[in-house]
Amino acid sequence: MGFKICGTGSSVPETVVTNNDLTAFLDTSDEWIKTRTGICERRVMKSETLLDLAEKASLEAMRSAGLMSSDIDMIIISSLQGDFISPSMCCLLSAKLGINCTHMFDINMGCSGFIFALDMADSYLTAKKATAVLIVCAEGMSRMTDWTDRKTCILFGDAAGAVICVPGDGCIDLSLNIKGSYEHLYVGRSPNNSPFEQTEEYPPFLHMNGQEIYKFAVEAITNDIQRLLDKNAMTPNDIAYFFIHQANMRIIDSARQKLGQPEDKFPHNLEFYGNTSSASIPLLLDEINRAGLLEKDDRILLSAFGSGLTTSACILNWSF
Ligand code: UT7
């Protein structure tokens, strides 16, 4: 693989919604949410747009990389739903940041979007079609959550995480898997307004069968990680940190136990932000990077799963 990450950034909305805040309109409790998920609070957009979050995360990532807008020649945005259906978020962000480039697109690969975007950045950098790729995962989960459904709305939050990728040897290996199923996890769309359409309508909210996704997640994470390590003749002990998609602390713990690893190798921040879909790993990566916890040449492993159904994993050689 031919890329390395040379800068990280993130941004979350100002408004904090605690578990107790949710009890004002939901039949739930702080105790239930904490015990079943590990989540204590999440951030939700009030006056911010998704573009505001994406812009702030991008500026931080560029600052951390020591690059300016004029140095960036490709943008990839991962988002389940931008501020508009059209124009895409990458077009809006490029205008806001004054980035002039032709290679840019939005992808919608659910919670796995960050690692899918890393794979695409790698392809463009290796093909020399780009020299500095800005990846931004910007997710407005509060907009698509059914706030009357206590089984799902307690889980999610809004955030943006960004990285800059440049040519280099910072990625040891990467794997992507797609199952192609919407049975247990989907977000519907606004009602059909065509007088001709006769297909089934799905409510414009996130629908999830939590137990099925839980089982899928635990198995997928463990298998993806073990396969990737085996393929590269490595063991879990060779990895400094495992960055697992921040969906549920029980899922992360279960994977950790199966891999026989100590708690301090599995950083987490879902207690403060909930599940922020594809933003979750770059948000955590930025937090840990800024805290100075990553050493040059640390091997770190990223693993995500989500709607699609998709799973993805990646071993990085931390390079700055
Ligand atoms: O990024 C997308 C990936 N998504 C995920 O990773 C989600 C994976 N799934 C999960 O994290 C868990 O399945 C949940 C946290 C969603 C649910 O936890 P669970 O332990 O699987 O609970 P459950 O769905 O089996 O529900 C247990 C009970 C039920 O009551 P009964 O039927 O036993 O009387 C639910 O009605 O808990 C009830 N319940 C709640 N109670 C209080 C469900 N949601 C709540 C709630 N507050 N918010």
Short mmCIF file of C-alpha atoms in Angstrom, two decimals, residues 53-293:
data_model
loop_
_atom_site.label_atom_id
_atom_site.label_comp_id
_atom_site.label_asym_id
_atom_site.label_seq_id
_atom_site.Cartn_x
_atom_site.Cartn_y
_atom_site.Cartn_z
CA LEU A 53 -18.26 20.27 11.35
CA ALA A 54 -16.51 19.02 8.21
CA GLU A 55 -14.78 22.38 7.70
CA LYS A 56 -13.50 22.57 11.28
CA ALA A 57 -12.23 18.98 11.26
CA SER A 58 -10.50 19.59 7.89
CA LEU A 59 -8.79 22.78 9.06
CA GLU A 60 -7.49 20.98 12.15
CA ALA A 61 -6.21 18.08 10.04
CA MET A 62 -4.44 20.46 7.64
CA ARG A 63 -2.90 22.37 10.55
CA SER A 64 -1.71 19.11 12.11
CA ALA A 65 -0.18 18.06 8.76
CA GLY A 66 1.39 21.48 8.19
CA LEU A 67 -0.45 21.78 4.88
CA MET A 68 -2.63 24.51 3.34
CA SER A 69 -5.73 24.27 1.15
CA SER A 70 -3.55 24.79 -1.92
CA ASP A 71 -1.60 21.60 -1.06
CA ILE A 72 -4.70 19.36 -1.12
CA ASP A 73 -5.58 17.88 -4.50
CA MET A 74 -8.27 15.35 -3.61
CA ILE A 75 -11.21 15.19 -1.19
CA ILE A 76 -13.17 12.12 -0.08
CA ILE A 77 -16.17 12.62 2.19
CA SER A 78 -17.80 9.72 3.99
CA SER A 79 -21.35 10.48 5.07
CA LEU A 80 -24.68 8.68 5.28
CA GLN A 81 -26.43 11.92 4.36
CA GLY A 82 -24.98 15.35 3.57
CA ASP A 83 -26.60 18.73 4.19
CA PHE A 84 -28.07 18.45 0.67
CA ILE A 85 -28.72 15.46 -1.58
CA SER A 86 -27.06 17.61 -4.23
CA PRO A 87 -24.54 19.25 -4.35
CA SER A 88 -22.43 16.63 -2.65
CA MET A 89 -20.57 17.51 0.55
CA CYS A 90 -17.18 17.41 -1.20
CA CYS A 91 -18.26 20.15 -3.64
CA LEU A 92 -19.49 22.33 -0.78
CA LEU A 93 -16.39 21.70 1.33
CA SER A 94 -13.98 22.40 -1.53
CA ALA A 95 -15.65 25.79 -2.08
CA LYS A 96 -15.58 26.59 1.64
CA LEU A 97 -11.90 25.69 2.01
CA GLY A 98 -10.80 27.06 -1.36
CA ILE A 99 -9.52 23.67 -2.53
CA ASN A 100 -9.25 23.48 -6.30
CA CYS A 101 -9.11 19.89 -7.51
CA THR A 102 -11.03 17.65 -9.84
CA HIS A 103 -10.77 14.37 -7.96
CA MET A 104 -13.37 14.44 -5.22
CA PHE A 105 -16.43 12.45 -4.24
CA ASP A 106 -18.77 11.49 -1.41
CA ILE A 107 -19.10 7.86 -0.38
CA ASN A 108 -21.83 6.19 1.64
CA MET A 109 -20.41 3.05 3.23
CA GLY A 110 -22.00 3.46 6.67
CA CYS A 111 -19.81 3.05 9.72
CA SER A 112 -17.05 1.39 7.63
CA GLY A 113 -16.69 4.53 5.49
CA PHE A 114 -13.37 5.70 6.93
CA ILE A 115 -11.44 2.55 6.01
CA PHE A 116 -13.13 2.38 2.60
CA ALA A 117 -11.99 6.00 2.06
CA LEU A 118 -8.41 5.11 3.09
CA ASP A 119 -8.44 2.37 0.44
CA MET A 120 -9.57 4.85 -2.23
CA ALA A 121 -6.99 7.42 -1.15
CA ASP A 122 -4.35 4.70 -1.47
CA SER A 123 -5.46 3.93 -5.05
CA TYR A 124 -5.29 7.55 -6.18
CA LEU A 125 -1.97 8.20 -4.44
CA THR A 126 -0.41 5.01 -5.81
CA ALA A 127 -1.64 5.86 -9.32
CA LYS A 128 -0.11 9.34 -8.84
CA LYS A 129 -3.47 10.96 -9.58
CA ALA A 130 -3.21 12.78 -6.25
CA THR A 131 -0.46 13.89 -3.87
CA ALA A 132 -2.45 14.91 -0.75
CA VAL A 133 -5.91 13.51 -0.01
CA LEU A 134 -8.25 15.05 2.57
CA ILE A 135 -10.63 12.44 4.01
CA VAL A 136 -13.52 13.75 6.08
CA CYS A 137 -16.09 11.52 7.77
CA ALA A 138 -19.02 13.79 8.67
CA GLU A 139 -22.14 12.28 10.16
CA GLY A 140 -25.40 13.93 11.27
CA MET A 141 -26.95 10.90 12.94
CA SER A 142 -29.39 13.05 14.97
CA ARG A 143 -31.13 13.99 11.72
CA MET A 144 -31.96 10.41 10.75
CA THR A 145 -32.66 8.97 14.18
CA ASP A 146 -36.23 8.10 15.15
CA TRP A 147 -36.35 9.99 18.45
CA THR A 148 -39.39 7.96 19.56
CA ASP A 149 -37.53 4.64 19.25
CA ARG A 150 -35.62 3.99 22.48
CA LYS A 151 -33.91 0.95 20.95
CA THR A 152 -31.94 3.10 18.51
CA CYS A 153 -32.00 6.84 19.29
CA ILE A 154 -30.02 6.46 22.51
CA LEU A 155 -27.05 5.10 20.54
CA PHE A 156 -26.09 7.82 18.10
CA GLY A 157 -24.39 11.21 17.98
CA ASP A 158 -23.07 13.77 15.47
CA ALA A 159 -19.38 14.38 14.67
CA ALA A 160 -16.76 14.84 11.99
CA GLY A 161 -13.28 13.31 11.87
CA ALA A 162 -10.64 14.08 9.24
CA VAL A 163 -7.20 12.89 8.15
CA ILE A 164 -4.75 13.84 5.42
CA CYS A 165 -3.11 11.03 3.44
CA VAL A 166 0.08 11.48 1.42
CA PRO A 167 2.31 8.94 -0.39
CA GLY A 168 4.26 6.77 2.05
CA ASP A 169 4.59 3.38 3.68
CA GLY A 170 2.24 3.97 6.63
CA CYS A 171 -0.23 1.21 5.78
CA ILE A 172 0.71 -2.43 6.22
CA ASP A 173 -2.54 -3.96 4.96
CA LEU A 174 -6.25 -3.28 4.60
CA SER A 175 -9.33 -5.46 4.10
CA LEU A 176 -12.87 -4.60 3.00
CA ASN A 177 -15.95 -6.85 3.09
CA ILE A 178 -19.46 -6.25 1.80
CA LYS A 179 -22.42 -8.52 2.47
CA GLY A 180 -25.18 -6.54 0.70
CA SER A 181 -28.19 -6.61 3.02
CA TYR A 182 -30.62 -4.08 4.47
CA GLU A 183 -32.73 -6.47 6.52
CA HIS A 184 -31.31 -5.60 9.95
CA LEU A 185 -29.96 -2.08 9.43
CA TYR A 186 -31.10 0.67 7.10
CA VAL A 187 -32.06 4.31 6.89
CA GLY A 188 -35.14 4.84 4.69
CA ARG A 189 -35.81 7.91 2.58
CA SER A 190 -38.40 10.65 2.26
CA PRO A 191 -41.79 9.45 0.95
CA ASN A 192 -42.14 8.78 -2.77
CA ASN A 193 -43.68 11.76 -4.50
CA SER A 194 -43.76 10.25 -7.96
CA PRO A 195 -47.35 9.58 -9.12
CA PHE A 196 -45.99 6.46 -10.85
CA GLU A 197 -43.91 4.72 -8.22
CA GLN A 198 -45.44 1.63 -6.62
CA THR A 199 -42.49 0.23 -4.65
CA GLU A 200 -42.49 -0.25 -0.91
CA GLU A 201 -41.69 2.80 1.20
CA TYR A 202 -39.26 2.72 4.12
CA PRO A 203 -39.58 5.34 6.88
CA PRO A 204 -36.93 8.07 6.62
CA PHE A 205 -35.29 6.99 9.88
CA LEU A 206 -32.62 4.60 11.02
CA HIS A 207 -34.04 1.13 11.61
CA MET A 208 -31.96 -1.52 13.35
CA ASN A 209 -32.34 -5.00 14.74
CA GLY A 210 -29.81 -4.45 17.54
CA GLN A 211 -29.33 -8.07 18.55
CA GLU A 212 -28.62 -9.25 14.99
CA ILE A 213 -26.14 -6.43 14.42
CA TYR A 214 -24.51 -7.14 17.77
CA LYS A 215 -23.87 -10.79 16.83
CA PHE A 216 -22.68 -9.79 13.36
CA ALA A 217 -20.34 -7.14 14.81
CA VAL A 218 -18.61 -9.34 17.41
CA GLU A 219 -17.96 -12.10 14.88
CA ALA A 220 -16.92 -9.74 12.08
CA ILE A 221 -14.46 -7.73 14.19
CA THR A 222 -12.73 -10.78 15.60
CA ASN A 223 -12.54 -12.57 12.22
CA ASP A 224 -11.38 -9.48 10.29
CA ILE A 225 -8.68 -8.69 12.82
CA GLN A 226 -7.42 -12.27 13.13
CA ARG A 227 -7.38 -12.78 9.34
CA LEU A 228 -5.48 -9.54 8.73
CA LEU A 229 -2.94 -10.32 11.46
CA ASP A 230 -2.42 -13.90 10.19
CA LYS A 231 -1.98 -12.67 6.62
CA ASN A 232 0.81 -10.36 7.78
CA ALA A 233 2.43 -12.91 10.13
CA MET A 234 1.55 -10.80 13.16
CA THR A 235 -0.21 -11.48 16.46
CA PRO A 236 -2.40 -9.15 18.56
CA ASN A 237 0.67 -8.53 20.74
CA ASP A 238 2.35 -6.73 17.80
CA ILE A 239 -0.37 -4.05 17.87
CA ALA A 240 -0.01 -1.00 20.12
CA TYR A 241 -3.66 0.09 19.91
CA PHE A 242 -6.89 -1.31 18.45
CA PHE A 243 -9.27 1.41 17.22
CA ILE A 244 -12.66 -0.32 17.05
CA HIS A 245 -15.81 1.36 15.71
CA GLN A 246 -17.36 3.03 18.76
CA ALA A 247 -20.81 1.42 18.74
CA ASN A 248 -21.10 -0.39 22.04
CA MET A 249 -18.57 -0.96 24.85
CA ARG A 250 -19.78 -4.55 25.22
CA ILE A 251 -18.95 -5.26 21.55
CA ILE A 252 -15.46 -3.75 21.98
CA ASP A 253 -14.86 -5.69 25.20
CA SER A 254 -16.01 -8.93 23.70
CA ALA A 255 -13.61 -8.55 20.75
CA ARG A 256 -10.81 -7.56 23.15
CA GLN A 257 -11.35 -10.65 25.31
CA LYS A 258 -11.39 -12.95 22.27
CA LEU A 259 -8.07 -11.44 21.19
CA GLY A 260 -6.69 -11.83 24.75
CA GLN A 261 -5.59 -8.20 25.03
CA PRO A 262 -5.51 -5.70 27.94
CA GLU A 263 -8.06 -2.89 28.26
CA ASP A 264 -5.55 -0.07 27.74
CA LYS A 265 -4.89 -1.21 24.16
CA PHE A 266 -8.54 -0.50 23.21
CA PRO A 267 -9.03 3.28 23.48
CA HIS A 268 -12.65 4.47 23.54
CA ASN A 269 -14.64 7.69 23.67
CA LEU A 270 -18.16 6.40 23.01
CA GLU A 271 -19.09 7.41 26.56
CA PHE A 272 -18.92 11.05 25.37
CA TYR A 273 -20.05 10.83 21.75
CA GLY A 274 -22.08 7.64 21.25
CA ASN A 275 -21.96 5.96 17.86
CA THR A 276 -21.00 8.58 15.25
CA SER A 277 -20.98 6.11 12.32
CA SER A 278 -18.00 6.59 10.00
CA ALA A 279 -16.74 9.57 12.05
CA SER A 280 -16.15 7.37 15.08
CA ILE A 281 -12.68 5.99 14.24
CA PRO A 282 -11.13 9.24 12.89
CA LEU A 283 -12.61 11.14 15.87
CA LEU A 284 -10.96 8.70 18.28
CA LEU A 285 -7.74 8.63 16.27
CA ASP A 286 -7.53 12.42 16.46
CA GLU A 287 -8.17 12.40 20.20
CA ILE A 288 -5.47 9.80 20.88
CA ASN A 289 -3.03 11.47 18.49
CA ARG A 290 -3.54 14.88 20.09
CA ALA A 291 -3.11 13.35 23.54
CA GLY A 292 0.39 12.32 22.38
CA LEU A 293 -0.28 8.63 22.98
#
